[in-house]
Short mmCIF file of C-alpha atoms in Angstrom, two decimals:
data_model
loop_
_atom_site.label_atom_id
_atom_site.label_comp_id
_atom_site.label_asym_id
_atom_site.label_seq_id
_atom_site.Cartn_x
_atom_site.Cartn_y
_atom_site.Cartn_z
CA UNK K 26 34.81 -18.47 -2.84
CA UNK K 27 33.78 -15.61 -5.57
CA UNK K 28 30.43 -17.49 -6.01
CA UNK K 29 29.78 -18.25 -2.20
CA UNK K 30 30.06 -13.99 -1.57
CA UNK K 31 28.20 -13.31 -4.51
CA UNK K 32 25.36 -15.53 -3.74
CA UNK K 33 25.77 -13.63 -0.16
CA UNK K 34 25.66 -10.73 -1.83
CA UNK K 35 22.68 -11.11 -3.95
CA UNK K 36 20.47 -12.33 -1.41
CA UNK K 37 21.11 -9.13 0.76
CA UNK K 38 20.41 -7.19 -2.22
CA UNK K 39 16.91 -9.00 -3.51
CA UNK K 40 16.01 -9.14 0.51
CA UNK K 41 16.02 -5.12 0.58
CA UNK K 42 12.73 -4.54 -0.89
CA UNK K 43 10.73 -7.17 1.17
CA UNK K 44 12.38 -5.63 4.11
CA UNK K 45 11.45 -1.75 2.50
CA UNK K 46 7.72 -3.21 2.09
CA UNK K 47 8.05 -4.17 6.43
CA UNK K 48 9.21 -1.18 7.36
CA UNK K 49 6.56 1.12 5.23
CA UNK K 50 4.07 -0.90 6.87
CA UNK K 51 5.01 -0.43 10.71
CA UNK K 52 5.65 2.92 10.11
CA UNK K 53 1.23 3.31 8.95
CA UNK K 54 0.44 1.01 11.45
CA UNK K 55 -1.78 3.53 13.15
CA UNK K 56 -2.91 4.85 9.32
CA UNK K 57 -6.56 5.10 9.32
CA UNK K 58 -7.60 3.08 6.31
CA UNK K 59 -3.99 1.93 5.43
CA UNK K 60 -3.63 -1.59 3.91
CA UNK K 61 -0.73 -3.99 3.53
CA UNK K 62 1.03 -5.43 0.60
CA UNK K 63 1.50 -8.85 -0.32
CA UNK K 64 4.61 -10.14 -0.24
CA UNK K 65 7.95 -9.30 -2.38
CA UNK K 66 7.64 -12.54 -5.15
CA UNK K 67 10.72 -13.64 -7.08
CA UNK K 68 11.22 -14.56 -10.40
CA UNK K 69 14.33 -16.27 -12.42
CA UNK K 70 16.18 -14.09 -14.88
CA UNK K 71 19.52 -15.65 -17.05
CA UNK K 72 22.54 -14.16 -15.42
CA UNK K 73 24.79 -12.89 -18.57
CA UNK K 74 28.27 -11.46 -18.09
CA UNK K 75 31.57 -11.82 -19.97
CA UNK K 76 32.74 -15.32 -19.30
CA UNK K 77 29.23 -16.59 -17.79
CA UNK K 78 27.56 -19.28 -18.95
CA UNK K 79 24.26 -18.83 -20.40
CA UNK K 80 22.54 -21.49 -18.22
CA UNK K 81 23.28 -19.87 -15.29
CA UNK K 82 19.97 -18.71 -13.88
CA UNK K 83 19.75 -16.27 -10.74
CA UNK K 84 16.44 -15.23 -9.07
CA UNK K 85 15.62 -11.50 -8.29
CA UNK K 86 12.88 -9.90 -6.04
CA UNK K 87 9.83 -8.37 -7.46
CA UNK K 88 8.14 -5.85 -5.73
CA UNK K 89 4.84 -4.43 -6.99
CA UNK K 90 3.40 -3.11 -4.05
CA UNK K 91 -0.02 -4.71 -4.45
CA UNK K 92 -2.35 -3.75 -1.64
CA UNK K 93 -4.21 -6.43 0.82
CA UNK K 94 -7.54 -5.34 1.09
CA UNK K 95 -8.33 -7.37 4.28
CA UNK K 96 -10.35 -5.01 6.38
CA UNK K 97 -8.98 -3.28 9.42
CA UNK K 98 -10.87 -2.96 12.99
CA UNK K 99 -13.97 -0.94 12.62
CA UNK K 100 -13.99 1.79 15.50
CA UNK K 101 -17.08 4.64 16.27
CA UNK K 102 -16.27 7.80 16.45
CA UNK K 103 -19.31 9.39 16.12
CA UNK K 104 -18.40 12.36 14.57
CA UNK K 105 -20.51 12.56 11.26
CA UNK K 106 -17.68 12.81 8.51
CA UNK K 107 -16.17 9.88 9.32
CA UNK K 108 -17.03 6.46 7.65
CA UNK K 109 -15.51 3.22 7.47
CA UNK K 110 -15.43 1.67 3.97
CA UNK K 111 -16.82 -2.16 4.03
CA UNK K 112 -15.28 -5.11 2.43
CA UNK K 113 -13.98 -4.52 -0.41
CA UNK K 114 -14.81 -1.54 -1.60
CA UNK K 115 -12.53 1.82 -2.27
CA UNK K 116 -13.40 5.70 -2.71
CA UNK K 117 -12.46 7.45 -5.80
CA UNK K 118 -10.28 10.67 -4.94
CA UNK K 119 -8.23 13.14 -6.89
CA UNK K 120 -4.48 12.60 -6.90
CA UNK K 121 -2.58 15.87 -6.44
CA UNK K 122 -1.78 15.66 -10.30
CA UNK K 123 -5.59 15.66 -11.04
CA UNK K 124 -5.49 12.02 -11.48
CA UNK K 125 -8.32 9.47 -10.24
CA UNK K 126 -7.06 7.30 -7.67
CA UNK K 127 -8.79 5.19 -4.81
CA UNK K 128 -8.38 4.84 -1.25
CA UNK K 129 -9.61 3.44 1.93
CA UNK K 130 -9.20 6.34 4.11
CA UNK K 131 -12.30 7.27 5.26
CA UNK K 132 -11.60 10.52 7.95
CA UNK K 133 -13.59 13.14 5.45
CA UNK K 134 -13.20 16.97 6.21
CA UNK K 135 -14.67 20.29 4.14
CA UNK K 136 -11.42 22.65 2.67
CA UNK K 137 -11.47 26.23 2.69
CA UNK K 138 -12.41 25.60 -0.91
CA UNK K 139 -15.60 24.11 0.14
CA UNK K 140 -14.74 20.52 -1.39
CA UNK K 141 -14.96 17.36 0.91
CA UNK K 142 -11.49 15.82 0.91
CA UNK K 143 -9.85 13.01 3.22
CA UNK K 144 -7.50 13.76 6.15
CA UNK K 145 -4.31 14.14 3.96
CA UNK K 146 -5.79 16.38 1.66
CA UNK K 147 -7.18 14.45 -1.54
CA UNK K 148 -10.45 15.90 -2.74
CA UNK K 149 -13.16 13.14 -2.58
CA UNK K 150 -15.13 12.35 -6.28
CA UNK K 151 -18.73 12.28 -6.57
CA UNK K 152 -20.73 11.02 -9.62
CA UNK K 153 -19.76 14.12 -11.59
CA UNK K 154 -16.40 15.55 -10.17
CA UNK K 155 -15.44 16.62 -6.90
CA UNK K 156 -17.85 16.93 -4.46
CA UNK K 157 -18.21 20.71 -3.06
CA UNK K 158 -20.59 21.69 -0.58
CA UNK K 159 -22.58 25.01 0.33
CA UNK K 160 -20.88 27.16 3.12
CA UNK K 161 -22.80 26.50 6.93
CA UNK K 162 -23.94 23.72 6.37
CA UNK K 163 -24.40 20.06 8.55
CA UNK K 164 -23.13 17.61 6.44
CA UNK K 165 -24.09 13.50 6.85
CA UNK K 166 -22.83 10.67 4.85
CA UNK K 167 -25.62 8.04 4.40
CA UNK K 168 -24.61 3.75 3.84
CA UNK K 169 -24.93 4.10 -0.18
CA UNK K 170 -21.89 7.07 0.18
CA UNK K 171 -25.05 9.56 -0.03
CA UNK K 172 -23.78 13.14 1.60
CA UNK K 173 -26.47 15.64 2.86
CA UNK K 174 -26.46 19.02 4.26
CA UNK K 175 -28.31 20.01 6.32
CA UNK K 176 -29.11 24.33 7.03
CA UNK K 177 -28.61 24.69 10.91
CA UNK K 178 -30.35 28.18 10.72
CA UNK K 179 -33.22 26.98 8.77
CA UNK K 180 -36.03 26.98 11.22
CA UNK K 181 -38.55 23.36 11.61
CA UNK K 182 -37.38 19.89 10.72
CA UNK K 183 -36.25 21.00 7.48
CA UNK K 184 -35.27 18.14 5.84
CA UNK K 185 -31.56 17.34 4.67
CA UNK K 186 -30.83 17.77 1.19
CA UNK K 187 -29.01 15.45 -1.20
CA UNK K 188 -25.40 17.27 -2.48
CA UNK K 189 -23.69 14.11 -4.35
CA UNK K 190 -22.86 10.93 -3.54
CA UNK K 191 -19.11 9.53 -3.19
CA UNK K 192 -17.84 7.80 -5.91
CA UNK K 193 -17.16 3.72 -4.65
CA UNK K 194 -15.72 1.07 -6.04
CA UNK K 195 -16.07 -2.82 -5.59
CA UNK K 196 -12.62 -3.57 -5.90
CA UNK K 197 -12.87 -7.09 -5.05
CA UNK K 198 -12.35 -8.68 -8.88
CA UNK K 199 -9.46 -5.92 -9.57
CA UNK K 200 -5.89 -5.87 -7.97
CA UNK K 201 -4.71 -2.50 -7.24
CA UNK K 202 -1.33 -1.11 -6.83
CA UNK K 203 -0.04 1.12 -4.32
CA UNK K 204 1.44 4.46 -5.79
CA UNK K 205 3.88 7.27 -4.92
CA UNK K 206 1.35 9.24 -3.42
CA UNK K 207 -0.07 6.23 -0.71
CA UNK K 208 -2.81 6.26 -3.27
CA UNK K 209 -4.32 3.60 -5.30
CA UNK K 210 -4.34 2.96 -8.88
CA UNK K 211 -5.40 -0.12 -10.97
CA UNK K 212 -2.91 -2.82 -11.79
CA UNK K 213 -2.06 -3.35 -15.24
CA UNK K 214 -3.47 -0.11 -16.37
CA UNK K 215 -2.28 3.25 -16.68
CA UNK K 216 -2.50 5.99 -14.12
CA UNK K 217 -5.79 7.48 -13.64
CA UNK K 218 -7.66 4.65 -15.11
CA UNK K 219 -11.77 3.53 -13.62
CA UNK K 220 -12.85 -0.02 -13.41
CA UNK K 221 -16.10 -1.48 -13.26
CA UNK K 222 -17.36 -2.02 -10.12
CA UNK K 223 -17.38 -5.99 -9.03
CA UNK K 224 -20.48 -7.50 -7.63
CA UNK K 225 -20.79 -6.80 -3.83
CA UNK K 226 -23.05 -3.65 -3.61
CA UNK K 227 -20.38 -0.99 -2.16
CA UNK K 228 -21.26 0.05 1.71
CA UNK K 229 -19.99 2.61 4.14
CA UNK K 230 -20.11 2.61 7.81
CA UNK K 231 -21.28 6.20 8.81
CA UNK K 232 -20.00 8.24 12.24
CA UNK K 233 -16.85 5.34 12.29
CA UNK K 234 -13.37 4.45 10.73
CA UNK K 235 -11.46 1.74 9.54
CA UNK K 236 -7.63 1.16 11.38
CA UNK K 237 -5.08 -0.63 9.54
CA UNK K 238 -4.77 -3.64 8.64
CA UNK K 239 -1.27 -4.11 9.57
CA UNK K 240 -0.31 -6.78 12.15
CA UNK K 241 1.97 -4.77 14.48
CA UNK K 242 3.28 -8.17 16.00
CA UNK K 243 3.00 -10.04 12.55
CA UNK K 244 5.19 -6.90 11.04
CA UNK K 245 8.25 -6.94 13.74
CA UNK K 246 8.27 -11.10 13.47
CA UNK K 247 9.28 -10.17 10.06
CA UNK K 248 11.30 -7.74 10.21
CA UNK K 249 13.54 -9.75 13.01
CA UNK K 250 13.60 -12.45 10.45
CA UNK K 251 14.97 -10.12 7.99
CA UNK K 252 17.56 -9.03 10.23
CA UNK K 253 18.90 -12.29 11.14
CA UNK K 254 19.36 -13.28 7.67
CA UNK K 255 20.78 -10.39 6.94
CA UNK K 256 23.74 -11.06 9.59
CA UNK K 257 24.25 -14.75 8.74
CA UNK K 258 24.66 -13.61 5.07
CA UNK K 259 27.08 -10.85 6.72
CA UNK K 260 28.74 -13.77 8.47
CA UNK K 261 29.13 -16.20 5.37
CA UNK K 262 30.77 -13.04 3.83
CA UNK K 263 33.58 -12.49 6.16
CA UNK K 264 34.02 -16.48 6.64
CA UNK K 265 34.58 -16.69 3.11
CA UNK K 266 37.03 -14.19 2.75
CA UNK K 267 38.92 -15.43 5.99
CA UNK K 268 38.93 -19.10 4.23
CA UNK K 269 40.27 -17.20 1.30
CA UNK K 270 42.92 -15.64 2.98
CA UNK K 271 43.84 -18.48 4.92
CA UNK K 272 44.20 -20.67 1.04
CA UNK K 273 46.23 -17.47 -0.31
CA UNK K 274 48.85 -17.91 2.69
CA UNK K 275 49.07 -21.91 2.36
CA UNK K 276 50.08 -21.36 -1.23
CA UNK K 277 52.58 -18.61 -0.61
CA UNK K 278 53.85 -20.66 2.13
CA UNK K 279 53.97 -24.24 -0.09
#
């Protein structure tokens, strides 16, 4: 009976994350540039406890948060800081403890500092730093990640002129993981760490951004399946211990 409630118990316990991973996701559902994760994997580790025996093998859940980049649906907005990133690419950003970090997230804005950052604050990186941008201007973001600006009181078809160009990534060789912050970071490498960019040429979809790539539909199917199991293993639980009663009185009544 001990073993039955314990298995029970486990399995509620390893099923937490995966179901911590669901609910993360329908909450960002309508996250502009969020991606999933894949799903929780599980791996054997020797149970060892006084009085076990050492072949007794358990699995446990392992959760590493590593994102899906499966694009999201594309949507114009026309408004000329907003770009959609293609494939598999990411943009370089500053984490709030100065650290490089990538994301998806592609609705760009101009602080009170003057430095281009996304919606939720992260200052964007150009080839040299963080991009900052003269006062008044017009600013346009190009395919290649090129930003102009543009002098509205200049008189004549001045032409735009070149301020940076956002740092991009072909992430498409590299697995990254998700971190604290909703950022990205490289797996297998410490915090803050560049990779090489892979192959595909990185490309941005001007005056348009990317939704999520979350399955609404395909997220609540989940979850649902999560909760069921978690009230049949809440049933085998209190089964078990009636069974166990039930034995304890037919021995005190033998």
């Amino acid at each position: 009976m001990d073993r039955l409630i314990f298995t029970s118990n486990a399995t509620i316990t390893e099923m937490a994350a995966a179901r911590q991973v669901l609910v993360n996701e329908l909450a960002n559902v309508s996250t502009t540039g969020f991606k999933s994760s894949y799903d929780v994997a599980l791996r054997s580790i020797r149970a060892e406890s006084n009085g076990s025996f050492d072949t007794r093998i358990q699995a446990q859940a392992v959760s590493r948060d590593i994102i899906r980049l499966r694009p999201g649906a594309v949507m114009a907005t026309g408004r000329p800081l907003d770009i959609a990133i293609a494939d598999s690419a990411v943009m370089m950003v500053q984490a709030p403890n100065g650290e490089r970090a990538f994301t998806r997230r592609g609705d760009l804005r101009v602080s009170t500092q003057g430095q281009l950052e996304t919606g939720n604050g992260h200052p964007v990186m150009g080839q040299n730093g963080p991009i900052t941008v003269p006062p008044g201007v017009n600013l346009s973001v190009n395919t290649d990640g090129s930003v102009y600006a543009q002098d509205p009181a200049q008189p004549g078809n001045v032409p735009p002129v070149l301020v940076d160009q956002i740092a991009l990534r072909d992430a498409s060789e590299v697995q990254l993981l998700r971190r604290q912050d909703g950022l990205y970071q490289v797996a297998d490498k410490p915090a803050g760490s560049d990779f090489t960019s892979g192959p595909t040429l990185p490309v941005v979809i001007p005056k348009a951004l990317e939704g999520s790539n979350v399955s609404a539909i395909e997220a609540m199917t989940r979850l649902m399946d999560h909760s069921r199991s978690f009230e049949t293993q809440i049933r085998i639980i209190k089964e078990t211990k009636a069974l166990d009663e039930q034995s304890s009185s037919m021995l005190k009544n033998a």
